[in-house]
Short mmCIF file of C-alpha atoms in Angstrom, two decimals:
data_model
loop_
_atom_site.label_atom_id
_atom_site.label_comp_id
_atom_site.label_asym_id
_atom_site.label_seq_id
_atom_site.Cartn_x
_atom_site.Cartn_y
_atom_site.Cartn_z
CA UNK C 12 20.68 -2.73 14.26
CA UNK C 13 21.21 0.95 14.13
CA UNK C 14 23.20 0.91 18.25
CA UNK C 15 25.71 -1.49 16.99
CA UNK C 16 27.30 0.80 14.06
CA UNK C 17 27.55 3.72 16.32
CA UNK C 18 30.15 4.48 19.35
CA UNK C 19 28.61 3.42 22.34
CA UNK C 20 28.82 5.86 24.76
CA UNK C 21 28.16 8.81 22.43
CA UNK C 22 25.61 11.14 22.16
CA UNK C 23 24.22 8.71 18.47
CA UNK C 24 24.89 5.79 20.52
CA UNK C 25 22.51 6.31 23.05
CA UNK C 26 19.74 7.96 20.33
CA UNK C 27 20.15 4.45 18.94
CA UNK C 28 19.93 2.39 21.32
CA UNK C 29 16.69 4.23 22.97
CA UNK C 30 15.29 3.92 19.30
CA UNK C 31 16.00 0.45 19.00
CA UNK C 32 14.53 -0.02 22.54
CA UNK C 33 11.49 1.80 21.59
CA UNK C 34 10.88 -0.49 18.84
CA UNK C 35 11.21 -3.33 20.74
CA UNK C 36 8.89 -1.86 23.52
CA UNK C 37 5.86 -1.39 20.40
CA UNK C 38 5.44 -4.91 19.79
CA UNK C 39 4.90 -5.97 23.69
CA UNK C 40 8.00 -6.75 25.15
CA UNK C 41 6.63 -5.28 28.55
CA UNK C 42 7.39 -1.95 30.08
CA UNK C 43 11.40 -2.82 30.77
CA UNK C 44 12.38 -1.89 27.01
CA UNK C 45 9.94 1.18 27.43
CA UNK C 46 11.88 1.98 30.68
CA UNK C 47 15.47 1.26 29.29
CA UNK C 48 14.47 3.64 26.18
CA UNK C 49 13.73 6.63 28.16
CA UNK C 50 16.79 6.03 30.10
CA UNK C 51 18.55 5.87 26.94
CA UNK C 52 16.87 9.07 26.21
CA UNK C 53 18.29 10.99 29.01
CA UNK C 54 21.60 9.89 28.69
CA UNK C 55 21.55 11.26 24.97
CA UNK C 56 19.88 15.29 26.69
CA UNK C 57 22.80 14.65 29.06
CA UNK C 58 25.43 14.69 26.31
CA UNK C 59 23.72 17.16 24.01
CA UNK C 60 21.22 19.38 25.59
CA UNK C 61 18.50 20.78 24.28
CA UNK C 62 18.81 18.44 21.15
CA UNK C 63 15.49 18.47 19.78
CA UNK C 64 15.58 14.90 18.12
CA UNK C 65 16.55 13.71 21.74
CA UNK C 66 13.63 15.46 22.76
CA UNK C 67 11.30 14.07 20.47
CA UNK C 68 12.72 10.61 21.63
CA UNK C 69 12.29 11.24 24.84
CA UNK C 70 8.35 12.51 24.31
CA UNK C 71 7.42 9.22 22.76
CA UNK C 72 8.77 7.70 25.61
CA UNK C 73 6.69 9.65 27.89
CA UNK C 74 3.91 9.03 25.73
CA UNK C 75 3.91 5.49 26.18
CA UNK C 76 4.79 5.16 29.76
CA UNK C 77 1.36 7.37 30.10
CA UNK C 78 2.66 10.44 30.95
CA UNK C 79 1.49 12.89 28.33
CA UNK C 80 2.31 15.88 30.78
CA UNK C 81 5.93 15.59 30.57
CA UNK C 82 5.69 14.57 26.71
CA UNK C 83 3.86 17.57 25.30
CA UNK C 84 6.78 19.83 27.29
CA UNK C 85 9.60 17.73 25.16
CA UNK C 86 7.72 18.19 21.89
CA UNK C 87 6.77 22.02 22.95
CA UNK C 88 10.73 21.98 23.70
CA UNK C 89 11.72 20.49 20.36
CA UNK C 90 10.48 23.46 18.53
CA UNK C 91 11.28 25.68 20.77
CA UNK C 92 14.28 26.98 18.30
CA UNK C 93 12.98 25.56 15.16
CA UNK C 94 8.74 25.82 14.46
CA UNK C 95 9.00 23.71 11.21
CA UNK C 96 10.83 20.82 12.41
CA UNK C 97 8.41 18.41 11.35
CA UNK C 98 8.81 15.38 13.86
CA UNK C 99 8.29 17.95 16.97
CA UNK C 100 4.99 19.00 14.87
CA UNK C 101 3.87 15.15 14.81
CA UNK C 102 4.86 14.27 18.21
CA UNK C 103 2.93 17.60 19.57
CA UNK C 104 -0.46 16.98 17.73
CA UNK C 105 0.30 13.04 18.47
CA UNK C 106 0.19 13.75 22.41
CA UNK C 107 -2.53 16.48 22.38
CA UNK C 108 -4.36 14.04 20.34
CA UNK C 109 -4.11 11.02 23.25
CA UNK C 110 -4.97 13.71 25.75
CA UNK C 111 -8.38 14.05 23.93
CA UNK C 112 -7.67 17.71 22.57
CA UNK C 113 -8.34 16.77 19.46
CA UNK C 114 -9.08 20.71 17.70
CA UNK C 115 -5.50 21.26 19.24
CA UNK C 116 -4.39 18.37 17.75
CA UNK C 117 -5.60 18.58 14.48
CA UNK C 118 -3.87 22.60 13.90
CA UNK C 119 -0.74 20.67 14.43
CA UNK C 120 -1.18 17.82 11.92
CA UNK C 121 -2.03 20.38 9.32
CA UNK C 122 0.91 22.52 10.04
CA UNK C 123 2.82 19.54 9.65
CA UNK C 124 1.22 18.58 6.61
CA UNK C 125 1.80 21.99 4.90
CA UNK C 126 5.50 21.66 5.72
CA UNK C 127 5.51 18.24 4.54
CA UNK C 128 3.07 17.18 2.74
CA UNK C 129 4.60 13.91 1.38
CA UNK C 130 4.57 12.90 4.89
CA UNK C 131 1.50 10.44 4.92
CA UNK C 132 1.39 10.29 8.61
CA UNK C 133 0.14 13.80 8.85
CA UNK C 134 -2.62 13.31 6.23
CA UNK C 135 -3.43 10.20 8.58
CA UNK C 136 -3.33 12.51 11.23
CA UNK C 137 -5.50 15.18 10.18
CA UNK C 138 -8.48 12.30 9.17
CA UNK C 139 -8.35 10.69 12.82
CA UNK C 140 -8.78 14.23 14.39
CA UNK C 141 -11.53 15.18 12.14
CA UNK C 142 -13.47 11.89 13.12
CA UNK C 143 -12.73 12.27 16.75
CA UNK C 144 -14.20 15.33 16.59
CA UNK C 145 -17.60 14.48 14.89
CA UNK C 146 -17.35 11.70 17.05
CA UNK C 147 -17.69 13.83 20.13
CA UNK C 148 -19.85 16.80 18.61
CA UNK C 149 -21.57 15.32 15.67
CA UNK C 150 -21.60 16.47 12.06
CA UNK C 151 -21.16 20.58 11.32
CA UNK C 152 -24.62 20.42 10.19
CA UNK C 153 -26.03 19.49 13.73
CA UNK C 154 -24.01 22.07 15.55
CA UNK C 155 -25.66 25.33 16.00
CA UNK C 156 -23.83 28.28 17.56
CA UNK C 157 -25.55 31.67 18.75
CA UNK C 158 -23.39 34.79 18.57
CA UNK C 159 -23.16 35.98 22.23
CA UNK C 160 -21.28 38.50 23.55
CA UNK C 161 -19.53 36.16 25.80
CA UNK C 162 -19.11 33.22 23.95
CA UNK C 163 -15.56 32.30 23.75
CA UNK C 164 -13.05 29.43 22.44
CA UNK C 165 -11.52 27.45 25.76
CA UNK C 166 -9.40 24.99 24.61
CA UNK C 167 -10.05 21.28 26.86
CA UNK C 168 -6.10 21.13 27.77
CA UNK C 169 -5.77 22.57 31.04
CA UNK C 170 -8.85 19.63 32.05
CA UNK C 171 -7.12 16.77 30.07
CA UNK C 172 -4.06 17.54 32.09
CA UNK C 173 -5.45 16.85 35.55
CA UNK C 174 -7.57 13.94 33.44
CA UNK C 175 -4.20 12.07 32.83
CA UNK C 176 -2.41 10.87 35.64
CA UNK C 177 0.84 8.76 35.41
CA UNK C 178 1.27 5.75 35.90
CA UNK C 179 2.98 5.79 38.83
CA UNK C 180 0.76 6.26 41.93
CA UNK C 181 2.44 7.17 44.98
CA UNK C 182 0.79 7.84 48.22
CA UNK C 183 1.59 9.40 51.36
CA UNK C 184 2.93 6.57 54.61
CA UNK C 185 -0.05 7.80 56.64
CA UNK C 186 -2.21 7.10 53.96
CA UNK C 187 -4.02 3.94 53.80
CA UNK C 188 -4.68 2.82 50.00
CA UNK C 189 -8.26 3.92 49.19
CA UNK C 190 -9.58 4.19 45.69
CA UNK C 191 -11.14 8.07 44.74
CA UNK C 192 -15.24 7.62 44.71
CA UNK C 193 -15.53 7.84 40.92
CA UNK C 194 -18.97 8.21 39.37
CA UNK C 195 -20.66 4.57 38.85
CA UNK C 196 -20.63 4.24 35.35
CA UNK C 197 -23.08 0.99 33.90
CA UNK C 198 -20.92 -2.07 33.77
CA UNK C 199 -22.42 -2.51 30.22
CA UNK C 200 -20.75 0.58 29.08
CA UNK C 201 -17.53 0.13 30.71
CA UNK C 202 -17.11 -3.07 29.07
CA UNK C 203 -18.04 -1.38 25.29
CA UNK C 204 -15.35 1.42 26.12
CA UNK C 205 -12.66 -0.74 27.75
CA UNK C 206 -13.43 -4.44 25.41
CA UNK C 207 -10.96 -6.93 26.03
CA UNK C 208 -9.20 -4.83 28.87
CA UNK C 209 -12.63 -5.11 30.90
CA UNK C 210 -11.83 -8.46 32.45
CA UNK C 211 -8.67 -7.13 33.53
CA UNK C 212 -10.31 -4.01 35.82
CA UNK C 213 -12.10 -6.24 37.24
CA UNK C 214 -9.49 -8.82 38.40
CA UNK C 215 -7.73 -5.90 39.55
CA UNK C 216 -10.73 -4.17 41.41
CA UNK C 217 -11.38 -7.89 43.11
CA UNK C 218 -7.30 -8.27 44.43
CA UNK C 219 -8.39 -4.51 46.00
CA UNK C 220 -10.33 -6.61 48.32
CA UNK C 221 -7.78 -8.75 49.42
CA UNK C 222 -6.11 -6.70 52.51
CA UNK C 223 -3.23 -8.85 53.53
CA UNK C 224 -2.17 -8.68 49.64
CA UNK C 225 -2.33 -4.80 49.79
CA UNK C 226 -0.13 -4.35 52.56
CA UNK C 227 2.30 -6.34 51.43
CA UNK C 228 5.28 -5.01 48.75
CA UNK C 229 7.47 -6.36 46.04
CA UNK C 230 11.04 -7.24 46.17
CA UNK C 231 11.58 -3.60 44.70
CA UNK C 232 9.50 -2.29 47.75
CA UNK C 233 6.97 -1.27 45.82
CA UNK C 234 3.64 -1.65 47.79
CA UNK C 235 1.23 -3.77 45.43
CA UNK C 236 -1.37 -1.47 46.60
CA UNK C 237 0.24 0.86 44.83
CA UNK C 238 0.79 -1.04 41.47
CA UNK C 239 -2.73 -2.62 41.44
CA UNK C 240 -4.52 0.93 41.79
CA UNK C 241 -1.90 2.55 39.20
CA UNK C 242 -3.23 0.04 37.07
CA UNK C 243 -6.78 0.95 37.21
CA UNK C 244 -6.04 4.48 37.59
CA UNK C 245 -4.20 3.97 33.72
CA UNK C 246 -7.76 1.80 32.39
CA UNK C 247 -9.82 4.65 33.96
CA UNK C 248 -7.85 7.21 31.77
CA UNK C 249 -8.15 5.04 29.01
CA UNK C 250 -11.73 4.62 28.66
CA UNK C 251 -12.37 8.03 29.78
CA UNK C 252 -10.19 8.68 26.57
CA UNK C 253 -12.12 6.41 24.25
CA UNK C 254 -15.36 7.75 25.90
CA UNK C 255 -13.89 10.40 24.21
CA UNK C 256 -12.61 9.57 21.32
CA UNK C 257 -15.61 7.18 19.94
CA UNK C 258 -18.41 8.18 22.57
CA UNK C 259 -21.07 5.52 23.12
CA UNK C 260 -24.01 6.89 21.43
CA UNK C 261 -21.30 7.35 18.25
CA UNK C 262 -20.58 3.85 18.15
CA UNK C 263 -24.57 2.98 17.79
CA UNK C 264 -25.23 5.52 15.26
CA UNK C 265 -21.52 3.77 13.47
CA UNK C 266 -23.79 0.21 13.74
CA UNK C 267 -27.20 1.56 11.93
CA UNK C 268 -24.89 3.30 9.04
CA UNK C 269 -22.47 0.22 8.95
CA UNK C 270 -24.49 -1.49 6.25
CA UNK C 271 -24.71 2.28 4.09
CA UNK C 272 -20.97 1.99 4.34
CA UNK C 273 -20.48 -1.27 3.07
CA UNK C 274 -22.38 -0.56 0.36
CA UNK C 275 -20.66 2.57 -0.26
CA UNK C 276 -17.27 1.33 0.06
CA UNK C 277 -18.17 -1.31 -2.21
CA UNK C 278 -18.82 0.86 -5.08
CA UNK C 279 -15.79 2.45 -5.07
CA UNK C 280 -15.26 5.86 -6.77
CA UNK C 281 -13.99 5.67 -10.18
CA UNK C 282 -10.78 7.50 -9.50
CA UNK C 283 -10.10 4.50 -7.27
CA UNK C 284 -11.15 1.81 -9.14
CA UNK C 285 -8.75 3.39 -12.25
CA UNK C 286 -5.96 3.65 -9.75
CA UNK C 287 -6.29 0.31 -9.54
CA UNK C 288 -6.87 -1.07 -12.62
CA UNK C 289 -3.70 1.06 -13.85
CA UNK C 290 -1.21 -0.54 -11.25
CA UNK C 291 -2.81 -3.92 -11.56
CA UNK C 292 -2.04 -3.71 -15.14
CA UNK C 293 1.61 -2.41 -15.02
CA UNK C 294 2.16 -5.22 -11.82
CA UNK C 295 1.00 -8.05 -14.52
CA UNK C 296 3.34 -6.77 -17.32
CA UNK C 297 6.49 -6.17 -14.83
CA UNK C 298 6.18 -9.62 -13.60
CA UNK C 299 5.74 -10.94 -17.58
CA UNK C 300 8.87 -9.25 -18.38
CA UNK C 301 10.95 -10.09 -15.55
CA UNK C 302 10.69 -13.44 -16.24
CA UNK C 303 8.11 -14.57 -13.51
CA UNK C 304 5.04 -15.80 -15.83
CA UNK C 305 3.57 -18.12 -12.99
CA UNK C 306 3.30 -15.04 -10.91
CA UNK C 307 1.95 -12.57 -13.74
CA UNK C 308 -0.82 -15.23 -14.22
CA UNK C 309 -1.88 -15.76 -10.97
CA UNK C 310 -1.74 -11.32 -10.69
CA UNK C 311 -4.22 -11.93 -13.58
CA UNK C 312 -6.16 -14.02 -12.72
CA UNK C 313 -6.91 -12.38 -9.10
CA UNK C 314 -7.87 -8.95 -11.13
CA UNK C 315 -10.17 -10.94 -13.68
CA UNK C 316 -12.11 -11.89 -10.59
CA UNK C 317 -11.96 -8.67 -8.78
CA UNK C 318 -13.03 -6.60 -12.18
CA UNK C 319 -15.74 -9.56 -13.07
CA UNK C 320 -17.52 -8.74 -9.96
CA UNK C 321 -17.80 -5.21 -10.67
CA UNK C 322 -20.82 -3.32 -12.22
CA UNK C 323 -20.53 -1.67 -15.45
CA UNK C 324 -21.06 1.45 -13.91
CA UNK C 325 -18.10 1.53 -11.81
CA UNK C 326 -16.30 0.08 -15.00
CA UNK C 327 -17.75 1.46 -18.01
CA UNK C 328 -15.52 -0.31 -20.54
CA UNK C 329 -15.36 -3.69 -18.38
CA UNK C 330 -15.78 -6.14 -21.58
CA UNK C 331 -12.48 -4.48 -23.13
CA UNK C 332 -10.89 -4.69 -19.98
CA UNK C 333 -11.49 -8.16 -19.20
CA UNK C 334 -10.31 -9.12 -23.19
CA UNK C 335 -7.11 -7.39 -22.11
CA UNK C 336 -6.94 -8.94 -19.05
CA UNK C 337 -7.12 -12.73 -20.96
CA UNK C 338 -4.32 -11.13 -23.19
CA UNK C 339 -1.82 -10.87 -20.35
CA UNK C 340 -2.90 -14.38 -19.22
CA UNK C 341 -2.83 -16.39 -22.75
CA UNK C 342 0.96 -14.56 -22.68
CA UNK C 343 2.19 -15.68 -19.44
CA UNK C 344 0.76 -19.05 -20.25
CA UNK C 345 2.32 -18.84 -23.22
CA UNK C 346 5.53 -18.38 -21.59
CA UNK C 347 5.49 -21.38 -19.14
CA UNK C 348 4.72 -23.66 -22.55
CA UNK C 349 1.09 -24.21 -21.45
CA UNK C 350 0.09 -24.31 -25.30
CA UNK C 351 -3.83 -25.37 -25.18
CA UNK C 352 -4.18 -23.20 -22.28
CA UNK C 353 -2.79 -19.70 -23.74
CA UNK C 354 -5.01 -20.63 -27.22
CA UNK C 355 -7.60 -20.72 -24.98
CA UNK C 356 -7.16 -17.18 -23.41
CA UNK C 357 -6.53 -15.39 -26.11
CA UNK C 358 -9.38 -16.99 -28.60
CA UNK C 359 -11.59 -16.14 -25.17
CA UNK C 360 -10.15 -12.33 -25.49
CA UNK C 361 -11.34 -12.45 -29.56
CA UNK C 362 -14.54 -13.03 -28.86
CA UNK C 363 -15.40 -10.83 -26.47
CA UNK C 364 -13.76 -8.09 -29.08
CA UNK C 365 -15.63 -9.21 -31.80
CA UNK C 366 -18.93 -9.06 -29.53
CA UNK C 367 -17.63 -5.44 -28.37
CA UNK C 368 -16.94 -4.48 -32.05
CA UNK C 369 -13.30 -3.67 -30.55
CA UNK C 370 -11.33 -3.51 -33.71
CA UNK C 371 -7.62 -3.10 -32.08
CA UNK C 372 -8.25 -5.94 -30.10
CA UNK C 373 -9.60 -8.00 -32.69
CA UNK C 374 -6.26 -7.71 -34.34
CA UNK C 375 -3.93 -8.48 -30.86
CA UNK C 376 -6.11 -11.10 -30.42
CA UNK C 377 -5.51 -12.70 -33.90
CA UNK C 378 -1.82 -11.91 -33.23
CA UNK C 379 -1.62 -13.68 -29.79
CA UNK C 380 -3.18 -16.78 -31.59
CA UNK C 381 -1.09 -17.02 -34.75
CA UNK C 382 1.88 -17.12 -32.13
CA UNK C 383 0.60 -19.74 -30.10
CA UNK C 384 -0.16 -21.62 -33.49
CA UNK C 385 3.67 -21.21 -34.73
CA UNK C 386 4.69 -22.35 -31.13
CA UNK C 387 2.52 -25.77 -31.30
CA UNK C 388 3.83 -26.48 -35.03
CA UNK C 389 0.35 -25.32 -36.41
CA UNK C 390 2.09 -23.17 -39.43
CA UNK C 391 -1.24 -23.61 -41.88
CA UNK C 392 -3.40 -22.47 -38.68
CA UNK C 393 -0.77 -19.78 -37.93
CA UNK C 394 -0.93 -18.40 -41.22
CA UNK C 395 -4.72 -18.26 -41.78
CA UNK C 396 -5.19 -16.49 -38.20
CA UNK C 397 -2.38 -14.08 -39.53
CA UNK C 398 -3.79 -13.15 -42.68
CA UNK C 399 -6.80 -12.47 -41.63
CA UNK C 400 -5.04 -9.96 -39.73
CA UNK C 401 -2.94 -8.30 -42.35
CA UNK C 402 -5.89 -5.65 -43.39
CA UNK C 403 -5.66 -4.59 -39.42
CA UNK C 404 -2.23 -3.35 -39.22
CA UNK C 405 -1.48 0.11 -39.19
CA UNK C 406 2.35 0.99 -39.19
CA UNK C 407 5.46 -0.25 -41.42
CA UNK C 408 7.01 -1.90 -38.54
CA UNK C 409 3.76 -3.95 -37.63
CA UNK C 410 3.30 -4.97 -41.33
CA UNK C 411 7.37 -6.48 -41.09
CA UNK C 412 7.07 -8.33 -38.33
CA UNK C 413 3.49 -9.55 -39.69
CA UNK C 414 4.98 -10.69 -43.10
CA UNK C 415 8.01 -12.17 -42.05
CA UNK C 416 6.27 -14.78 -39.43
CA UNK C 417 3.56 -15.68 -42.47
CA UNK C 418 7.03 -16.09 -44.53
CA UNK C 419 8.64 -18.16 -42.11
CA UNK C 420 5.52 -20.49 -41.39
CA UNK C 421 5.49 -20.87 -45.32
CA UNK C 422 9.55 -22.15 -45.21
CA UNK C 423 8.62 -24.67 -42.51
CA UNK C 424 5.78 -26.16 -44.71
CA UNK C 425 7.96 -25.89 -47.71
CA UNK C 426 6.32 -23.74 -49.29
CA UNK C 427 9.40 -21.68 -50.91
CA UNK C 428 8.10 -19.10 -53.15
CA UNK C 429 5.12 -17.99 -50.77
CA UNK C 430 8.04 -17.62 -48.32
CA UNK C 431 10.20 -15.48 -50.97
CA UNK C 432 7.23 -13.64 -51.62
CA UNK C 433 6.30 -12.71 -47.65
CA UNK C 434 9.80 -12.30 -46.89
CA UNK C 435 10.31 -9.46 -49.93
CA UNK C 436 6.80 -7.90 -48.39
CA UNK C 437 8.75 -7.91 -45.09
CA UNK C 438 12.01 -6.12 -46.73
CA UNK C 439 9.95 -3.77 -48.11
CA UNK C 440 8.09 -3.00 -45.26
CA UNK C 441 11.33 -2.79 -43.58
CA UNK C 442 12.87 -0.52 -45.65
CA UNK C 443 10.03 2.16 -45.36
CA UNK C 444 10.45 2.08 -41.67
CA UNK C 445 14.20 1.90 -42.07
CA UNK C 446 14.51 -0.44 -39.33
CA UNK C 447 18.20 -2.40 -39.99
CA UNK C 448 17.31 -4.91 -37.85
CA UNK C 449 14.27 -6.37 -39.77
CA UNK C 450 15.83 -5.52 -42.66
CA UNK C 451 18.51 -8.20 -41.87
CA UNK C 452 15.20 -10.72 -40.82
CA UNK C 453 13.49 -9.96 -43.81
CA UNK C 454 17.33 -10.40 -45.92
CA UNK C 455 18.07 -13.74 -44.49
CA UNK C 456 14.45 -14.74 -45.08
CA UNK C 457 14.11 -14.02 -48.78
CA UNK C 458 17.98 -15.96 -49.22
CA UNK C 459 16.55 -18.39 -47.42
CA UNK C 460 13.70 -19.29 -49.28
CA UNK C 461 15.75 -18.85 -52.44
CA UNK C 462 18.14 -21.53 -51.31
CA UNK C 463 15.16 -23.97 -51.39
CA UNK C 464 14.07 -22.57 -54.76
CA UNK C 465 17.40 -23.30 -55.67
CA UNK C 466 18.39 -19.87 -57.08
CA UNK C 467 21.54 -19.80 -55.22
CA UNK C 468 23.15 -17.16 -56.82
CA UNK C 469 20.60 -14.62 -55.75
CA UNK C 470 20.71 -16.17 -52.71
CA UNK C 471 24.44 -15.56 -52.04
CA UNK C 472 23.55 -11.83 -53.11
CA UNK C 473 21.11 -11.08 -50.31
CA UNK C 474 22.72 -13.18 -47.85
CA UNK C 475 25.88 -10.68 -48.91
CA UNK C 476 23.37 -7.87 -47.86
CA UNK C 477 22.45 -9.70 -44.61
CA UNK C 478 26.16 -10.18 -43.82
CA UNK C 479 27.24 -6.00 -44.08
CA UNK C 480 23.74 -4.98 -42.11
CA UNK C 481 25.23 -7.67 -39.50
CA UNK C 482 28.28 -6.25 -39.52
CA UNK C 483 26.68 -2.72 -39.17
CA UNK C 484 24.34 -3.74 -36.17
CA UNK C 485 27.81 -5.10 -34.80
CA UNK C 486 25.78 -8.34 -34.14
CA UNK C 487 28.32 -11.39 -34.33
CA UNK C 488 26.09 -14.52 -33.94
CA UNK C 489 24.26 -13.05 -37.05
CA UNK C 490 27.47 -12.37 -38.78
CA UNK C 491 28.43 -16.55 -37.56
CA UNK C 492 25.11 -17.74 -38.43
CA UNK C 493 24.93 -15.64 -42.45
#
């Protein structure tokens, strides 16, 4: 935790433990942690007045303790010397937006976003405004304004202050506790706007009944009269907030376009769905080539699924996709030695590119298989899926690697002077790319398969060669092995 690296005592002692508090106070650990935070806060102002982070800690404290009076003044305060400083920006359009000023609100979250527009919170910011605000008015296209000489902007702040009370309630000895004669609002609507909460105002509103229990007071001396109508005073604010914020006759008019949305949402825009497809991809190779295969395949397998159920108009080239897809699985099963499986993937992936007329992915898919042939022991399988590939490859280096597997599945069968010939193919190929590294494959292959042929004298020449591009690549289990 952040308070025990710092002093305690000091002016970043106290900013850390009121954060840390804070924190703690978020998840429901009851109002004390809220209450030790703010005290936490003041003792930092004490030390350093004026600071404006201790400000801003202090207005989120306010915030959540209900008093949005005293927490627009700290974040009005924090910028008092500094007008970019971005948190004072959030925490500003943060409490004018709980106060229901949302147009106020929203000017602040897009100064903040200007300033810092990496800052995803203020993007966040800006969209919640902008709903509210339908919400409460409708669409721009159902507002109509006439241009009167006394039409004016007035901003809802100066009401939303005397709207929010704290959430302390204290009344004068004399007075008895009475509640204010609100307006009867429909029970029906009260419970929409306050949900779960309902059940509480109304255990609360029934202990108002109970005289001997108002009279009486806490250990603290706090009259419970005074805590059970603080309490409803708070859920009053509340729903007179969400009244606001998602009015009643939006939330109907939400219900009858609910299905639209679904819909909608469901045929997602193709920016989104390439977004997607492009980190799904690069998620599935990362976790191939960290060495996680059981996790690459299951990644693959969950986007298969996801992409399957998509229409080819939100995925145009979906059959290619989905052959690439069975690629990066037959590899990964490949790599945790599930043989039969992996065949299985990647012939699956060659026939949906030979359906597609998908040329390049014809010949990755005839790659993938010759591999998984060589890794079963299937050379003369290997070989023929390989060959059939040879008139597909396109660069020097591709042809290389190409001929010196066929080469090497011709040594295991014994098959020596097929295996001298691929391997020469290979050097040659090599040498055109001027890649040392095959070259020393391709070396070691042709000496090879001129040790079975019995030529050893040309095989001590190239393994010769071999040996000084070993010593070149400064590789020493080559040089140990030639």
């Amino acid at each position: 935790a952040a308070a025990d690296t710092v002093p305690a005592g000091t002016f970043l002692g106290f900013v850390a433990e009121g954060t840390l508090l804070f924190r703690r106070g978020e998840y429901g650990k009851a109002w004390s942690a809220d209450e030790l935070s703010m005290s936490a806060a003041f003792q930092a102002l004490k030390l350093r007045a004026g600071d404006k982070h201790g400000l801003v800690a202090r207005s989120k404290c306010y915030l959540k303790l209900g008093d949005t009076e005293n927490s627009l003044k700290d974040a009005e305060a924090s910028l008092q010397n500094d007008k970019t400083f971005s948190k004072g920006l959030y925490q500003k359009a943060e409490t004018l937006y709980t106060m229901g000023d949302f147009e106020f609100a929203l000017v602040f979250y897009h100064r903040g976003y200007r300033l810092r527009p990496e800052l995803q919170k203020f993007r966040l910011g800006i969209e919640k405004s902008q709903e509210a605000i339908v919400n409460c008015i409708g669409s721009p296209s159902s507002v109509k304004l006439e241009n009167k000489e006394d039409l004016c902007f007035v901003s809802r702040q100066a009401e939303s202050k005397k709207a929010n009370q704290k959430l302390q309630i204290k009344l004068p000895k004399d007075q008895k506790w009475t509640r204010k004669q609100e307006p009867v609002r429909n029970p029906k609507t009260e419970r929409q706007l306050l949900g779960e909460l309902y059940a509480d105002k109304a255990y609360l509103e029934k202990l108002l009944k109970d005289e001997d229990l108002m009279e009486s007071s806490t250990k603290q001396g706090i009259k419970v009269a005074d805590l059970v109508l603080s309490g409803i005073s708070y859920l009053d604010t509340r729903s007179k907030f969400w009244q606001q914020q998602k009015p009643i006759y939006a939330r109907v008019r939400e219900r009858k376009l609910r299905q639209q949305r679904w819909i909608r949402d469901k045929k997602q825009k193709p920016a989104e769905v390439g977004r997607y497809i492009v980190k799904s991809m690069e998620d599935i190779d990362m976790l191939l080539t960290g060495g996680t295969p059981e996790e690459s395949c299951k990644k693959a397998e969950h986007v298969l699924k996801t992409i399957q159920g998509w229409s080819g108009d939100e995925v145009p080239n979906k059959n290619e996709l989905i052959g690439n897809i069975y690629s990066c699985i037959g590899n990964a099963q490949l790599q945790m030695g599930r043989m039969e499986a992996a065949l299985q993937s990647h012939k699956m992936d060659l026939e949906l590119a030979q359906q597609n007329d998908l040329p390049d992915a014809v010949s990755r898919a005839l790659d993938n298989i010759g591999r998984v042939y060589a890794r079963m022991g299937k050379f003369q399988q290997a070989i023929d899926t390989w060959e059939e590939k040879i008139p597909m490859a396109k660069s020097s280096l591709e042809k290389t690697w190409l001929f010196h597997e066929i080469g090497q599945c011709y040594l295991e069968l014994n098959k020596a002077e097929a295996a001298q010939n691929y391997g020469q193919k290979s050097l040659q190929s090599a040498d055109e790319e001027g890649d040392v590294e095959w070259q020393l494959h391709a070396t070691v292959l042709v000496a090879q398969a001129q040790v079975k042929l019995k030529d050893y004298r040309s095989a001590v020449v190239n393994f010769e060669k071999a040996l000084e591009k070993a010593k070149l690549m400064h590789n020493e289990a080559a040089q140990k092995a030639i």
